[in-house]
Coordinates of C-alpha atoms and ligand atoms in Angstrom, one line a residue:
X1 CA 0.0 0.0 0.0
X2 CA 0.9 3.5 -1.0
X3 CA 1.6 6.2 2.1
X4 CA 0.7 9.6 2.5
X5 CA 2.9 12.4 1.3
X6 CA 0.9 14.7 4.3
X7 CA -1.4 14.1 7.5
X8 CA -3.3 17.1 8.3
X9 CA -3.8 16.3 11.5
X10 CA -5.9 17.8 15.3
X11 CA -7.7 20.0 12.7
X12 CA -11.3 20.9 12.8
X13 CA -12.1 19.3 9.1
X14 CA -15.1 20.5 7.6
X15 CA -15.2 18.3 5.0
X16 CA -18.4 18.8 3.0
X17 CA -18.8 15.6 2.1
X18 CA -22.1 13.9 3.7
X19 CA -19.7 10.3 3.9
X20 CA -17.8 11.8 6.6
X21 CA -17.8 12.9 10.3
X22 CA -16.5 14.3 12.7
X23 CA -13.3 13.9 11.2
X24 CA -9.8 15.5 12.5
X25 CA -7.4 14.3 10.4
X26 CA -6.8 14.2 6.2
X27 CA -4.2 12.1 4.7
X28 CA -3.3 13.6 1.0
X29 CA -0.5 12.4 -1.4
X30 CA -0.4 12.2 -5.0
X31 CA -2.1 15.9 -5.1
X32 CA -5.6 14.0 -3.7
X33 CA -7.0 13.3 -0.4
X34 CA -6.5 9.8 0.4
X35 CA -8.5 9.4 3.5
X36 CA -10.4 11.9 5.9
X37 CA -11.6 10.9 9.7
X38 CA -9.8 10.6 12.9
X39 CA -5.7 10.7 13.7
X40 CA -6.2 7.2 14.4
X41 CA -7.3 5.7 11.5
X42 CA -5.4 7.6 9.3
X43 CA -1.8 6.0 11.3
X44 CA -1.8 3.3 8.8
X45 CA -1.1 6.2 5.9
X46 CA 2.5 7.1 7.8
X47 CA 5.0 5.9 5.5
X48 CA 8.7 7.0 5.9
X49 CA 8.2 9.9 3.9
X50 CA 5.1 11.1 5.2
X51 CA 5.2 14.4 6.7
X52 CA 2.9 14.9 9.9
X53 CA 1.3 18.7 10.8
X54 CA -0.4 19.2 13.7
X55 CA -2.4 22.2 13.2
X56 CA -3.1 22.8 16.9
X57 CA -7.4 22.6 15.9
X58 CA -7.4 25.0 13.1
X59 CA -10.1 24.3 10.6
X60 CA -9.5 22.6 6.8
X61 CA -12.2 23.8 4.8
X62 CA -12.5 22.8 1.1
X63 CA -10.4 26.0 -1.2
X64 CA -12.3 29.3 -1.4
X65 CA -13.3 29.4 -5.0
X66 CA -14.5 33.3 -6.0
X67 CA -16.9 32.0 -8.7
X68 CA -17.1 35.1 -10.6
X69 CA -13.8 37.6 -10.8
X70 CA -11.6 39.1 -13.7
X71 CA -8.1 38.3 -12.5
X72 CA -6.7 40.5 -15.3
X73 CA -9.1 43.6 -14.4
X74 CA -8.0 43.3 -10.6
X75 CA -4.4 43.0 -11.5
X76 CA -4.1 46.0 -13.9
X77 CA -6.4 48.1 -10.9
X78 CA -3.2 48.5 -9.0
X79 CA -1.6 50.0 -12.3
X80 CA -4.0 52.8 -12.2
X81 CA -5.7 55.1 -10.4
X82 CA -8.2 53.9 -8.1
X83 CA -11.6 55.7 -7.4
X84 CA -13.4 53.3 -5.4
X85 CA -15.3 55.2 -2.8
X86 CA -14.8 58.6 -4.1
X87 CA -17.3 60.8 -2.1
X88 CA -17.8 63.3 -5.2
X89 CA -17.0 64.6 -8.5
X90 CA -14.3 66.7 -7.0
X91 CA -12.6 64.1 -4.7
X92 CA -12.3 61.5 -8.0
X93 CA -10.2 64.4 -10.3
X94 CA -8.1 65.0 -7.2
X95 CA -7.5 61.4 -7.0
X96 CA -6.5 61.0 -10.7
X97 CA -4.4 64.2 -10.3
X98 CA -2.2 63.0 -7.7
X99 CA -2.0 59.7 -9.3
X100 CA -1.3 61.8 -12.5
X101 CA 1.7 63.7 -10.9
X102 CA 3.6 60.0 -10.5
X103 CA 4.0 59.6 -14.0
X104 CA 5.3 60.8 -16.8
X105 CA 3.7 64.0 -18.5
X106 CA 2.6 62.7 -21.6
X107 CA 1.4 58.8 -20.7
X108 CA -2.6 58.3 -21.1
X109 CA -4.0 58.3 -17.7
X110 CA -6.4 55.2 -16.8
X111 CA -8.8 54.4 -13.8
X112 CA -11.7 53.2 -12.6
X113 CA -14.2 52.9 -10.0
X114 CA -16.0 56.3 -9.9
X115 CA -19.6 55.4 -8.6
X116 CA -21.7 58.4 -9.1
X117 CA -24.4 57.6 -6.9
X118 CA -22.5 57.8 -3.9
X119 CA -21.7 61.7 -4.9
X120 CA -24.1 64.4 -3.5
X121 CA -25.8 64.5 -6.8
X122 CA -26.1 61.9 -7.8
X123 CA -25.5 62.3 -11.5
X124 CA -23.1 61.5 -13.9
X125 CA -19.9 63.6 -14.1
X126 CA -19.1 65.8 -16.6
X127 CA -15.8 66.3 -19.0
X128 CA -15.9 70.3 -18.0
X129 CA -13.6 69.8 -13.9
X130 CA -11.2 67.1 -15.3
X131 CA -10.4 69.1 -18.7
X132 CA -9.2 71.8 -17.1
X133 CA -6.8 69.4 -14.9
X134 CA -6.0 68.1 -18.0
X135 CA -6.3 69.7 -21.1
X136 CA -3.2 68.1 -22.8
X137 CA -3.1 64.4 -22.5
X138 CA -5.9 62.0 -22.6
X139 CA -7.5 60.9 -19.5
X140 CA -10.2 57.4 -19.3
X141 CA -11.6 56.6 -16.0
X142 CA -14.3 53.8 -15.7
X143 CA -17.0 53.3 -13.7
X144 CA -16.8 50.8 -11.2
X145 CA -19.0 48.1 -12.8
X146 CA -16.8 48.8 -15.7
X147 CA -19.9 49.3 -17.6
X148 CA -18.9 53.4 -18.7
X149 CA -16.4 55.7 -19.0
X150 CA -15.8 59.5 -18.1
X151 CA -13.4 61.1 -20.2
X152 CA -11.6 64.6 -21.0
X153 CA -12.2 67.4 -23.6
X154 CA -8.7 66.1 -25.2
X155 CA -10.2 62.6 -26.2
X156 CA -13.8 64.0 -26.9
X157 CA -12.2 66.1 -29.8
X158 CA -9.2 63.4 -31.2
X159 CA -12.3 60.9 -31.8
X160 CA -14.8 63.3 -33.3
X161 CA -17.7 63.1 -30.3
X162 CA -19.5 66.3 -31.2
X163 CA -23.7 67.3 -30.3
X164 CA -24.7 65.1 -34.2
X165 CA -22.7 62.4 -32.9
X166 CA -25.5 59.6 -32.8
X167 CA -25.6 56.8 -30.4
X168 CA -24.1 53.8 -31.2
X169 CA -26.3 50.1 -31.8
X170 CA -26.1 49.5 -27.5
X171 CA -24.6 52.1 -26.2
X172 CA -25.1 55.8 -25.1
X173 CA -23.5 59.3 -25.0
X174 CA -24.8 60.9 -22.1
X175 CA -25.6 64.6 -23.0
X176 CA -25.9 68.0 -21.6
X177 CA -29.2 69.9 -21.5
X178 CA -27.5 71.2 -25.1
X179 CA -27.4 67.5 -26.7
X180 CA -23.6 67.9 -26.5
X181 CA -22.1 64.8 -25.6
X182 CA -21.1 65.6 -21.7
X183 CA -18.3 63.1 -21.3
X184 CA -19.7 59.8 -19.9
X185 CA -20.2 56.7 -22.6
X186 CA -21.9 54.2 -21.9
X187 CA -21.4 50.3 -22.7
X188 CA -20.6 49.9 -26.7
X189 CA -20.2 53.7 -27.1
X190 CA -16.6 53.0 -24.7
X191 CA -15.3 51.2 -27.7
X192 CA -15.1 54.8 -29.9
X193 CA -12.1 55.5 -27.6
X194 CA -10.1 52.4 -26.3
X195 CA -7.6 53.2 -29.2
X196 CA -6.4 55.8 -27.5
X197 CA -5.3 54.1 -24.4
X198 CA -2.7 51.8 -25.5
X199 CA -2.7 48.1 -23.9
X200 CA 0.6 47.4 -22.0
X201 CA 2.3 44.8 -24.2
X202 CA 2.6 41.1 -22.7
X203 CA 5.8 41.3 -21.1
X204 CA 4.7 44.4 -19.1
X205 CA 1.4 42.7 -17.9
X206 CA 2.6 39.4 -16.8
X207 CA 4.6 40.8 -13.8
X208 CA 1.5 43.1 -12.8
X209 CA -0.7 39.6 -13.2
X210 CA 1.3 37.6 -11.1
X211 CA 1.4 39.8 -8.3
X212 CA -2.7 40.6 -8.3
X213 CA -2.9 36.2 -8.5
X214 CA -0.4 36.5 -5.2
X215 CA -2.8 38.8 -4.0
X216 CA -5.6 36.9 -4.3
X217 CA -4.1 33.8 -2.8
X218 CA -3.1 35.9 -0.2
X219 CA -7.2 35.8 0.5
X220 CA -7.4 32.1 1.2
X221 CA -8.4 31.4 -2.6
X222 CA -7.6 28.1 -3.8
X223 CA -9.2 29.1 -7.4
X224 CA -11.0 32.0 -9.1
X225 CA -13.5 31.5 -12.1
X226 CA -12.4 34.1 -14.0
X227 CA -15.5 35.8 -16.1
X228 CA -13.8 37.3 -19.2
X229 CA -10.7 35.7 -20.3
X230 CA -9.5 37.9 -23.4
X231 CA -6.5 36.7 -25.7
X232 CA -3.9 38.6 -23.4
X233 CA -4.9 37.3 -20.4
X234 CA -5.2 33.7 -22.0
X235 CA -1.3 34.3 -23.4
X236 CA -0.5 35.5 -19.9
X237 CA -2.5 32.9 -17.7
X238 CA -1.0 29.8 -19.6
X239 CA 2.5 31.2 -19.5
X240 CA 2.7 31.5 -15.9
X241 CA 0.7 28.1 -15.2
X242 CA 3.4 26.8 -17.5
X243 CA 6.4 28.1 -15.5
X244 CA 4.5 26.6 -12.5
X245 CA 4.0 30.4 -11.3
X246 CA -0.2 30.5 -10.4
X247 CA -1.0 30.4 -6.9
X248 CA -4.2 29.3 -7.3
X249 CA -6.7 27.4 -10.1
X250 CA -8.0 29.9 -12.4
X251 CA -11.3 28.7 -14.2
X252 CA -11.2 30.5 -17.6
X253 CA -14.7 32.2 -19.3
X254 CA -13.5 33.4 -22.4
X255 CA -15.1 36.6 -23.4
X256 CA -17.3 36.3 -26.4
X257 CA -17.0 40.0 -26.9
X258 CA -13.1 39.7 -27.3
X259 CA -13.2 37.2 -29.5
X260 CA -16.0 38.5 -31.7
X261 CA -14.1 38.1 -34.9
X262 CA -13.0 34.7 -34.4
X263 CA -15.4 31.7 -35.3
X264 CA -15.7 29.2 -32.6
X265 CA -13.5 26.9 -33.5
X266 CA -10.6 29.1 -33.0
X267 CA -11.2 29.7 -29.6
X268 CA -8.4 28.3 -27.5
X269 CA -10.0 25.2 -26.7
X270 CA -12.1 23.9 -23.3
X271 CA -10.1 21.8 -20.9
X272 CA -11.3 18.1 -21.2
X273 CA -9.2 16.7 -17.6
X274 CA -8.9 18.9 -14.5
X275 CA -5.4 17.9 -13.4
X276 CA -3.3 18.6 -10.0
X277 CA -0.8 20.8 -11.9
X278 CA -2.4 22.5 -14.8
X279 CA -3.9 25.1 -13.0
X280 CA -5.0 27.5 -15.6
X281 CA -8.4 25.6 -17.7
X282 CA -10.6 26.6 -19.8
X283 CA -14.4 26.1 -19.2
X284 CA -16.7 28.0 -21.4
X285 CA -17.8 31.1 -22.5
X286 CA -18.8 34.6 -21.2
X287 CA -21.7 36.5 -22.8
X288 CA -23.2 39.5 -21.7
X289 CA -27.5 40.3 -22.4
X290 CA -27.3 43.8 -20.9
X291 CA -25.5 45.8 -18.8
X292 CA -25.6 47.0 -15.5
X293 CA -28.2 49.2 -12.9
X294 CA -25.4 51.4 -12.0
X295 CA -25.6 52.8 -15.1
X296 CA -28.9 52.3 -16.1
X297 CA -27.5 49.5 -18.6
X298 CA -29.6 46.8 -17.1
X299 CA -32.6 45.5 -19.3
X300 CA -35.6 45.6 -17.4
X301 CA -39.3 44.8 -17.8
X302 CA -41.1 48.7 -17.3
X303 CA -38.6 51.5 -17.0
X304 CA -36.4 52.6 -14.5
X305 CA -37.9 54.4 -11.5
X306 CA -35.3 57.3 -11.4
X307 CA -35.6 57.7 -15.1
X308 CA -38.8 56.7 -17.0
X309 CA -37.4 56.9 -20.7
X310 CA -35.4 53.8 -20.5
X311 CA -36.1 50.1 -19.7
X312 CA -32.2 49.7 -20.4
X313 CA -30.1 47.4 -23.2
X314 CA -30.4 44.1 -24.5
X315 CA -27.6 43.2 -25.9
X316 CA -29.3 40.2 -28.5
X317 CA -32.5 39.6 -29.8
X318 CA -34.0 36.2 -28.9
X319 CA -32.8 34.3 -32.5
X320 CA -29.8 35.9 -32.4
X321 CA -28.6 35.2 -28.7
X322 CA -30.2 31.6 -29.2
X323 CA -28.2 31.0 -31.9
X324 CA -25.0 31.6 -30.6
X325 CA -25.4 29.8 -27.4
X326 CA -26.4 26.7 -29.7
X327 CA -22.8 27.6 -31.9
X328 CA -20.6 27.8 -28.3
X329 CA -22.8 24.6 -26.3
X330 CA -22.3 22.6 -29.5
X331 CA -18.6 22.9 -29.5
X332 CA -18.2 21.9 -25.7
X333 CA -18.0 25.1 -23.8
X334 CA -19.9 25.9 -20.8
X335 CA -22.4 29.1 -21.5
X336 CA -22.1 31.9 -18.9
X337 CA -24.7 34.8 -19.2
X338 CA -24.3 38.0 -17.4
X339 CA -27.6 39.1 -17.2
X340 CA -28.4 41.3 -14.5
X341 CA -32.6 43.3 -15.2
X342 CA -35.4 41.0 -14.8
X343 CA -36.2 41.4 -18.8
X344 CA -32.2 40.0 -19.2
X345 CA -32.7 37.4 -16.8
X346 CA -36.1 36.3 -18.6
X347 CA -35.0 36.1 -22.4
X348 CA -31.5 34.4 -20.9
X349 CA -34.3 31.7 -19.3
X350 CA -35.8 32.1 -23.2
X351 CA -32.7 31.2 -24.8
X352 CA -31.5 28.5 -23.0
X353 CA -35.1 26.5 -22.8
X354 CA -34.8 26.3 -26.6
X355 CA -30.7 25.3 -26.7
X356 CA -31.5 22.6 -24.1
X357 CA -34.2 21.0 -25.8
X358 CA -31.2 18.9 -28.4
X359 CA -30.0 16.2 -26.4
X360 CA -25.8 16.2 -24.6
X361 CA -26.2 20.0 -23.8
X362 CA -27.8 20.1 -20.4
X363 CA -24.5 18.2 -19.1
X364 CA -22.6 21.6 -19.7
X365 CA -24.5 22.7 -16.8
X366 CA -25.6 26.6 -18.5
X367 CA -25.4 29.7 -15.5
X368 CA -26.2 33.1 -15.5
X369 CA -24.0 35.3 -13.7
X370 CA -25.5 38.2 -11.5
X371 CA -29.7 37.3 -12.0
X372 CA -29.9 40.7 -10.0
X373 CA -33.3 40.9 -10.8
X374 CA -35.4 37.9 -11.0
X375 CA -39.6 37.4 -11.7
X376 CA -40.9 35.3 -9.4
X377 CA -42.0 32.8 -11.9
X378 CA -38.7 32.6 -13.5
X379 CA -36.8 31.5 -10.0
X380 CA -38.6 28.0 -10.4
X381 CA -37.2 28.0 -14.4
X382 CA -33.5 28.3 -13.3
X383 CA -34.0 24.9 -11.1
X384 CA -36.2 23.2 -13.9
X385 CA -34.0 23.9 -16.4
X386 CA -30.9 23.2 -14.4
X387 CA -29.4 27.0 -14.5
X388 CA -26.8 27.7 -11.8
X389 CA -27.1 31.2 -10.1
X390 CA -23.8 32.9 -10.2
X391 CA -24.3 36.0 -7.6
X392 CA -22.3 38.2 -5.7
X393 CA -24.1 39.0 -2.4
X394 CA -21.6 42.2 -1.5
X395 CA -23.6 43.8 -4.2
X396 CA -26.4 44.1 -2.0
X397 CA -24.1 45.6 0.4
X398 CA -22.4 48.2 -2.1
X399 CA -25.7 48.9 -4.1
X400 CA -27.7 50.4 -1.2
X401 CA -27.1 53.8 -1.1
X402 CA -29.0 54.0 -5.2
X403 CA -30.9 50.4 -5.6
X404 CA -34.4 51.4 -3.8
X405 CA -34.9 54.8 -5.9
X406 CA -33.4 53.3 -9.2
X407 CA -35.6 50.4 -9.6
X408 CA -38.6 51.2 -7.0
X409 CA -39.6 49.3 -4.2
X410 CA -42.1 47.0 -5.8
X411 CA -39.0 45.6 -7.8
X412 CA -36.6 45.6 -4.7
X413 CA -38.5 42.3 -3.4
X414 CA -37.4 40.2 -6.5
X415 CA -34.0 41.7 -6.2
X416 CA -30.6 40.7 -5.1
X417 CA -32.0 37.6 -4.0
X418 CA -29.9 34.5 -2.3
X419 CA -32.0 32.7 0.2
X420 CA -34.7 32.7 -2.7
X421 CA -32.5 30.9 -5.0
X422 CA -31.8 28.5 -2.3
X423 CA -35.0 27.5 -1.5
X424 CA -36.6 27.1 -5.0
X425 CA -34.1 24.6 -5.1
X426 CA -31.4 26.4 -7.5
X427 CA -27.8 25.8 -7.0
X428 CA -25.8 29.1 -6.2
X429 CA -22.0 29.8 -7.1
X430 CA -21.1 32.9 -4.6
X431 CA -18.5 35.0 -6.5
X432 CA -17.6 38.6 -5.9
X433 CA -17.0 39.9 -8.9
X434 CA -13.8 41.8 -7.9
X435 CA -12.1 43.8 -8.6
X436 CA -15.4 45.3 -8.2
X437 CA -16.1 44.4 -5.0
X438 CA -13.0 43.3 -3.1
X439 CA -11.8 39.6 -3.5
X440 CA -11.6 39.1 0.3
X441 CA -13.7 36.1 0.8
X442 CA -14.0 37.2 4.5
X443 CA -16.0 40.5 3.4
X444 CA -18.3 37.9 1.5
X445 CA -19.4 36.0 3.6
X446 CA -20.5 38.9 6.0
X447 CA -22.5 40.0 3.1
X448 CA -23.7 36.3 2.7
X449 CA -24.6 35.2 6.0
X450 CA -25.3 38.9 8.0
X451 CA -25.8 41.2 4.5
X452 CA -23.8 43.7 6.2
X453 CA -20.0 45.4 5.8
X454 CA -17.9 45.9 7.8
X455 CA -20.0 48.8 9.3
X456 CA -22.5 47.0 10.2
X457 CA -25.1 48.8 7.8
X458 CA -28.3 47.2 6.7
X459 CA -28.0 46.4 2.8
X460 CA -30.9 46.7 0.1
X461 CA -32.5 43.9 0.8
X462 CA -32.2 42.9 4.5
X463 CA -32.1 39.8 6.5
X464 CA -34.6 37.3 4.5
X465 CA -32.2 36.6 2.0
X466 CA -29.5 36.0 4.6
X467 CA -27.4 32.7 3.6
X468 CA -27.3 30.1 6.2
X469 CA -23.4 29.6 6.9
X470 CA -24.2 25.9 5.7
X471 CA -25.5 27.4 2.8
X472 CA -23.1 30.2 2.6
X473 CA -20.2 28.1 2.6
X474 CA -21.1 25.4 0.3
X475 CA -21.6 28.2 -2.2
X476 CA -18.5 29.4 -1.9
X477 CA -16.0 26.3 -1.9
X478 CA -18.7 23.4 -3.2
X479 CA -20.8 25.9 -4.9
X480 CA -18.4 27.4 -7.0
X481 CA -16.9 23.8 -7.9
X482 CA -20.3 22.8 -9.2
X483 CA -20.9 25.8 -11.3
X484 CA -17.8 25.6 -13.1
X485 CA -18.1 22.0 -13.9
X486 CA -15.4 20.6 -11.7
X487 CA -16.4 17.1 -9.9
X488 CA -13.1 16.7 -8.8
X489 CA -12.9 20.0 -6.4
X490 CA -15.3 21.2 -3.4
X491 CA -15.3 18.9 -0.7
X492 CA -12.5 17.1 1.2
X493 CA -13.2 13.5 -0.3
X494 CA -10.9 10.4 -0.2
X495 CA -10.2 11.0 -4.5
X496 CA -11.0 14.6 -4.8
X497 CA -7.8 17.2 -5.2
X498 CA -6.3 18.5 -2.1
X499 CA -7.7 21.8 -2.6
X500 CA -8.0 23.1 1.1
X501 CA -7.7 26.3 3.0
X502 CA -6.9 26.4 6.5
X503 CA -8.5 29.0 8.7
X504 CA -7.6 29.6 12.5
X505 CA -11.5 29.4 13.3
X506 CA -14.5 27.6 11.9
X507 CA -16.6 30.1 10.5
X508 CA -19.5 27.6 11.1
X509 CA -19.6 28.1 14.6
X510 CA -19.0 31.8 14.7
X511 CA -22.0 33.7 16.1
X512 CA -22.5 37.6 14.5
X513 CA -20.5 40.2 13.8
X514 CA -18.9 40.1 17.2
X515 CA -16.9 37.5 15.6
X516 CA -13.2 38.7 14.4
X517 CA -12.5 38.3 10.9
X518 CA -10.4 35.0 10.3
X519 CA -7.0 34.6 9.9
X520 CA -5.6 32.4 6.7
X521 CA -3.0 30.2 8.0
X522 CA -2.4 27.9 4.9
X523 CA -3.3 27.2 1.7
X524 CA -2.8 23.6 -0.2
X525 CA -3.8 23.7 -4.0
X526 CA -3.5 19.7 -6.1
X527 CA -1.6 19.1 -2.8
X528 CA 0.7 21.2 -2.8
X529 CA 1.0 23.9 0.2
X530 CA 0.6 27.4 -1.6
X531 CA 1.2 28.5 2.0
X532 CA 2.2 26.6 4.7
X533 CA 0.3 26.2 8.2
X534 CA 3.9 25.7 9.9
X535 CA 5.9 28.5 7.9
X536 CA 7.0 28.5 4.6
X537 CA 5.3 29.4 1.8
X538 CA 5.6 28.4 -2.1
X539 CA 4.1 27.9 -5.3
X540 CA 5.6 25.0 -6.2
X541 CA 6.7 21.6 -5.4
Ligands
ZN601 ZN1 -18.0 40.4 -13.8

């Protein structure tokens, strides 16, 4: 018989896995777990080489998996400027000039993160305050959903934006009372001026990349499910899982917008075998059916409560968007659907009823990411139709100051639902969508279990959709494991990877906030320690 290469042993396991209990001890070697239950039965995996840990009752939980993040997005955020939680207008130019005066005079200046609906107003900036601050050099700052961006007079003008400037198919130039285009653009109208903001080239991304990925390990994450893998990040991604440089499983959703002029099968192709080493896979691909509420890019049903001209964007018509799910399913990717407005949510249900109907594609387990706003007869057609639920409960934290007005409180009760999902019997992936929201898994799960922050402030929608911790943590380790189509991750099973993270408390028996956030003391990935419970730390074998 074969011994262990580890014992994890006087640990609190929680193992997620219905087979075993009460267990304090996990035997791993060959990157899987071998056995799981008590420090006696596992003595008979002690082998000469076996190395024995006694953790001193720190708690092995199956690997955090974020099931919804953009590693790239998050990694390039520290390369810019960062306007998350700017309090107005004012504060976010004096932010981008201080950022501005650390590089060189001429270089385009990027950020993101400006929510205008935490600023007195309330309405979108204008060009006029950060074109004087900048007149000379182009300036690009997104909004934190990523869904618009506020711009200067200099780029304005070098693209040709004037007052007979029409809207483009899916997009919008926010105006001034004078029709002139005011300096905000909105989902496909951003595309008019990415050419002026020059991507970094490989080799000056891959360094930024591996330190967000550190980052993110950093959190406790074993993997990420990363929502919009373009052709740089897939170059990137596979180098550095090649040079045995990830930290952590990344789950790629290749971004059907970035690949728009490529037919499907030139898409890098969908991993086939989850292994212990190749950490970088590929598992589908990422559509988008609208936009987002922030920006009043969300496709709902009646119009918007703050602003009864628009219902918001659909991205596809029915045929269309059917159509291309069929193209994507038939050639073995997994179809994820960002759909966030009930009327987004409801065609997505549309689509994929019809795709499903040919035999072989159910198995590719569909899921729409967000569902922010759901009908209440479409929460039973995501579990009859086998439709994972991909949401991010901190938005229900962040969204509160704007939510009620924006989409009324009639709406609200079918919004940023969690518990619902649960019990109308759909499976939930918990994600946080960073770098939107932060990646700490710690944050999300006070969102999930006591929708609160940090603060302890009541969210939009309040304690009935509160997450049991059961429930809160299966979504995030198990959860997130199922939604991405991996059998072989989210529980601690004799045959399942070693993909574990060690905490110095067991979140399941914490009671309220009074609780201290926990403390990561390891991380194992495929069996390998990412970081070590007794010291070291490493990314490799
Ligand atoms: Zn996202």
């Amino acid at each position: 018989m074969r011994f262990a290469r580890w014992i994890l042993n006087q640990a609190d396991v929680v193992s997620l896995d219905p087979q075993v209990s009460d267990a304090n001890a996990v035997a791993i070697g060959d990157g899987k777990v071998l056995a799981v239950g008590s420090s006696e039965d596992l003595r008979v995996w002690i082998g000469p080489e076996t190395e024995v840990l006694d953790l001193g009752g720190a708690t092995i939980l199956p690997g955090f998996h974020d099931a919804h993040g953009h590693v790239l997005g998050y990694a390039l955020s520290f390369a810019q400027v960062n306007l998350v939680g700017s309090g107005s207008e004012q504060d976010a130019v004096e932010r981008v000039v201080r950022f501005a005066a650390t590089l060189p005079a001429t270089v385009p200046i990027v950020g993101r993160g400006w929510d205008q609906n935490l600023w007195p107003e309330r309405s979108f900036p204008t060009h006029h305050l950060l074109s004087s601050c900048f007149p000379h050099r182009p300036v690009a700052l997104k909004r934190v959903d990523g869904h618009a961006v506020w711009v200067n007079d200099w780029v304005l003008s070098r693209v040709g934006i004037s007052r007979g400037t029409p809207d483009p198919v899916g997009g919008q130039l926010v105006r001034g009372v004078d029709g002139k285009p005011s300096g905000v653009l909105i989902d496909t109208a951003m595309s008019i001026v990415e050419h002026l903001f020059p991507q970094m080239d490989d080799a000056e991304v891959l360094p930024w990349v591996a330190a967000g990925l550190k980052r993110l390990a950093d959190y406790g994450l074993t993997a990420v499910s990363d929502m919009g893998i373009d052709p740089l990040s897939y170059r990137i991604l596979r180098l550095l899982d090649e040079r045995g440089e990830l930290p952590l499983r990344v789950v790629g959703y290749l971004d059907a917008q970035r690949f728009l002029d490529m037919p499907v099968s030139m898409y890098p192709p969908v991993t086939k075998h989850q292994s212990g080493d190749v950490r970088f896979t590929i598992a589908g691909v990422k559509f988008y059916q609208d936009g987002a509420l922030g920006s009043r890019g969300a496709a709902l049903c009646t119009c918007y409560d703050d602003d009864p001209d628009t219902k918001g964007l659909l991205f596809y018509d029915l045929d269309t968007f059917t159509q291309k799910l069929a193209n994507v399913m038939d050639a073995g990717y997994q179809p994820a659907v960002h759909a966030i407005g009930d009327h987004a949510v409801h065609v997505v249900l549309n689509s994929l009823e019809r795709v499903l109907m040919k035999p072989g594609r159910a198995g590719l387990r569909p899921r729409i990411e967000h569902a922010q706003i759901v009908l209440p007869q479409d929460l039973r057609r995501f579990a009859a139709l086998g439709v994972v639920a991909s949401i991010q409960p901190r938005h229900a934290v962040s969204d509160r100051a704007w939510a009620g007005a924006r989409i009324g409180k009639k709406r609200l009760e079918n919004a940023y639902l969690a518990r619902s999902f649960v019990d109308a019997g759909v499976s939930i992936a918990l994600g946080t969508d960073f770098p939107i929201e932060p990646p700490d898994p710690w944050l999300a799960w006070l969102a999930a279990t006591e929708r609160t922050d940090l603060d302890g402030q009541a969210p939009v929608r309040g304690g009935s959709e509160r997450l049991t911790k059961m429930d809160a943590l299966i979504g995030a380790t198990a959860g997130a494991a199922f939604a991405a189509g991996l059998p072989g991750l989210g529980s601690i099973s004799p045959g399942k990877w070693a993909d574990l993270t060690i905490l110095n408390l067991n979140p399941l028996k914490q009671h309220g906030l009074a609780a201290d956030p926990w403390k990561i003391l390891g991380t194992m990935v495929g069996g390998i320690f990412v970081k070590n419970p007794c010291g070291t730390s490493t990314s490799s074998a």
